Amino acid sequence: MRGGRQMGEFGRFLVTGGVAAGVNVLSRWVLSHGMVYELAVVIAYLIGMTTAYVLARVFVFARSGRTMRDEAARFALVNVAALAQVWIVSVGLARLVFPWLGFGWHAEDIAHLIGVAVPAVTSYFGHRHFSFAVTRGREDGI
């Protein structure tokens, strides 16, 4: 475990995830000026995911004993499920729910913020028990 004991692992995950989510949302906003919203959500997610991996590896989880390549591949697999959640919520709100409600004020931005927040808990457990799970014989976290 890295980053001190003042904040638990889940707290550190939320903080680093919040930073990565900010990168994700800002990237989507910039990308939306040159492409359709739906594609911008996916590309921004990949940028945010890369940020999240680096921050989680450095500040949140103990060393797993796996190679960085193996961890990154596992991290990407967990994020496939999270991307589906983000995309469905973001696009569903922006294209279906908000128009039905007559809500138009920054609809894509708000939909995306909500969408990015949705997989926080499922992603934490996926990364803790799969992406960064300690391999046998590595329980010391070294």
CSV table of C-alpha atoms in Angstrom, one decimal, residues 1-109:
chain,number,residue,atom,x,y,z
A,1,MET,CA,0.0,0.0,0.0
A,2,ARG,CA,1.4,3.4,-0.9
A,3,GLY,CA,0.5,7.0,-0.1
A,4,GLY,CA,0.3,6.7,3.7
A,5,ARG,CA,-2.4,5.3,6.0
A,6,GLN,CA,-4.2,8.7,6.6
A,7,MET,CA,-6.5,7.8,3.7
A,8,GLY,CA,-7.6,4.3,3.0
A,9,GLU,CA,-7.1,2.5,-0.2
A,10,PHE,CA,-10.7,3.2,-1.4
A,11,GLY,CA,-10.3,6.9,-0.5
A,12,ARG,CA,-7.0,7.1,-2.5
A,13,PHE,CA,-8.8,5.3,-5.4
A,14,LEU,CA,-11.6,7.9,-5.3
A,15,VAL,CA,-9.1,10.8,-5.3
A,16,THR,CA,-6.9,9.5,-8.1
A,17,GLY,CA,-10.0,8.4,-10.0
A,18,GLY,CA,-11.4,11.9,-9.6
A,19,VAL,CA,-8.2,13.3,-11.1
A,20,ALA,CA,-8.5,10.8,-14.0
A,21,ALA,CA,-12.2,11.6,-14.4
A,22,GLY,CA,-11.3,15.3,-14.7
A,23,VAL,CA,-8.8,14.5,-17.4
A,24,ASN,CA,-11.5,12.3,-19.1
A,25,VAL,CA,-14.2,15.1,-19.0
A,26,LEU,CA,-11.8,17.8,-20.1
A,27,SER,CA,-10.5,15.7,-22.9
A,28,ARG,CA,-14.1,15.0,-24.0
A,29,TRP,CA,-14.9,18.6,-24.0
A,30,VAL,CA,-11.9,19.5,-26.2
A,31,LEU,CA,-12.5,16.5,-28.5
A,32,SER,CA,-16.2,17.4,-28.9
A,33,HIS,CA,-15.1,20.5,-30.8
A,34,GLY,CA,-13.8,18.3,-33.6
A,35,MET,CA,-15.9,15.1,-33.6
A,36,VAL,CA,-19.3,13.7,-32.6
A,37,TYR,CA,-20.1,13.4,-28.9
A,38,GLU,CA,-20.4,9.6,-28.9
A,39,LEU,CA,-16.9,9.1,-30.3
A,40,ALA,CA,-15.4,11.9,-28.1
A,41,VAL,CA,-16.8,10.0,-25.0
A,42,VAL,CA,-14.9,6.8,-26.1
A,43,ILE,CA,-11.6,8.6,-26.9
A,44,ALA,CA,-11.7,10.7,-23.8
A,45,TYR,CA,-12.4,7.5,-21.8
A,46,LEU,CA,-9.1,6.0,-23.1
A,47,ILE,CA,-7.2,9.1,-22.1
A,48,GLY,CA,-8.7,9.1,-18.7
A,49,MET,CA,-8.1,5.3,-18.3
A,50,THR,CA,-4.4,5.8,-19.1
A,51,THR,CA,-4.2,8.5,-16.4
A,52,ALA,CA,-6.1,6.3,-14.0
A,53,TYR,CA,-3.8,3.3,-14.5
A,54,VAL,CA,-0.7,5.4,-13.8
A,55,LEU,CA,-2.1,7.0,-10.7
A,56,ALA,CA,-3.6,3.8,-9.3
A,57,ARG,CA,-0.3,1.9,-9.8
A,58,VAL,CA,1.7,4.7,-8.1
A,59,PHE,CA,-0.6,5.9,-5.3
A,60,VAL,CA,-3.3,3.3,-4.6
A,61,PHE,CA,-2.5,-0.4,-4.9
A,62,ALA,CA,0.4,-2.4,-3.5
A,63,ARG,CA,2.7,-4.1,-6.0
A,64,SER,CA,1.0,-7.1,-7.4
A,65,GLY,CA,4.1,-9.0,-8.5
A,66,ARG,CA,2.9,-9.0,-12.1
A,67,THR,CA,4.6,-7.2,-15.0
A,68,MET,CA,3.3,-3.7,-15.9
A,69,ARG,CA,2.1,-5.2,-19.2
A,70,ASP,CA,0.0,-7.8,-17.4
A,71,GLU,CA,-1.4,-5.3,-15.0
A,72,ALA,CA,-2.2,-2.8,-17.8
A,73,ALA,CA,-4.0,-5.6,-19.8
A,74,ARG,CA,-6.0,-6.5,-16.7
A,75,PHE,CA,-6.7,-2.9,-16.0
A,76,ALA,CA,-8.0,-2.5,-19.6
A,77,LEU,CA,-10.3,-5.5,-19.2
A,78,VAL,CA,-11.9,-4.1,-16.1
A,79,ASN,CA,-12.3,-0.8,-18.0
A,80,VAL,CA,-14.1,-2.4,-20.9
A,81,ALA,CA,-17.1,-2.9,-18.5
A,82,ALA,CA,-16.7,0.5,-17.0
A,83,LEU,CA,-16.6,2.1,-20.5
A,84,ALA,CA,-19.9,0.4,-21.3
A,85,GLN,CA,-21.4,1.9,-18.2
A,86,VAL,CA,-20.0,5.4,-19.0
A,87,TRP,CA,-21.1,5.3,-22.6
A,88,ILE,CA,-24.6,4.0,-21.9
A,89,VAL,CA,-25.2,6.5,-19.1
A,90,SER,CA,-23.6,9.5,-20.9
A,91,VAL,CA,-25.3,8.9,-24.2
A,92,GLY,CA,-28.5,7.7,-22.7
A,93,LEU,CA,-28.9,10.8,-20.6
A,94,ALA,CA,-27.7,13.3,-23.3
A,95,ARG,CA,-29.7,11.8,-26.2
A,96,LEU,CA,-32.8,10.3,-24.6
A,97,VAL,CA,-33.5,11.3,-21.0
A,98,PHE,CA,-32.5,15.0,-21.0
A,99,PRO,CA,-34.4,15.8,-24.2
A,100,TRP,CA,-37.4,14.0,-22.9
A,101,LEU,CA,-37.2,16.1,-19.7
A,102,GLY,CA,-36.7,19.2,-21.7
A,103,PHE,CA,-33.3,19.7,-20.1
A,104,GLY,CA,-30.8,21.4,-22.3
A,105,TRP,CA,-28.4,23.4,-20.1
A,106,HIS,CA,-24.9,21.8,-20.7
A,107,ALA,CA,-26.7,18.5,-21.3
A,108,GLU,CA,-23.7,16.7,-22.8
A,109,ASP,CA,-21.4,17.9,-20.1
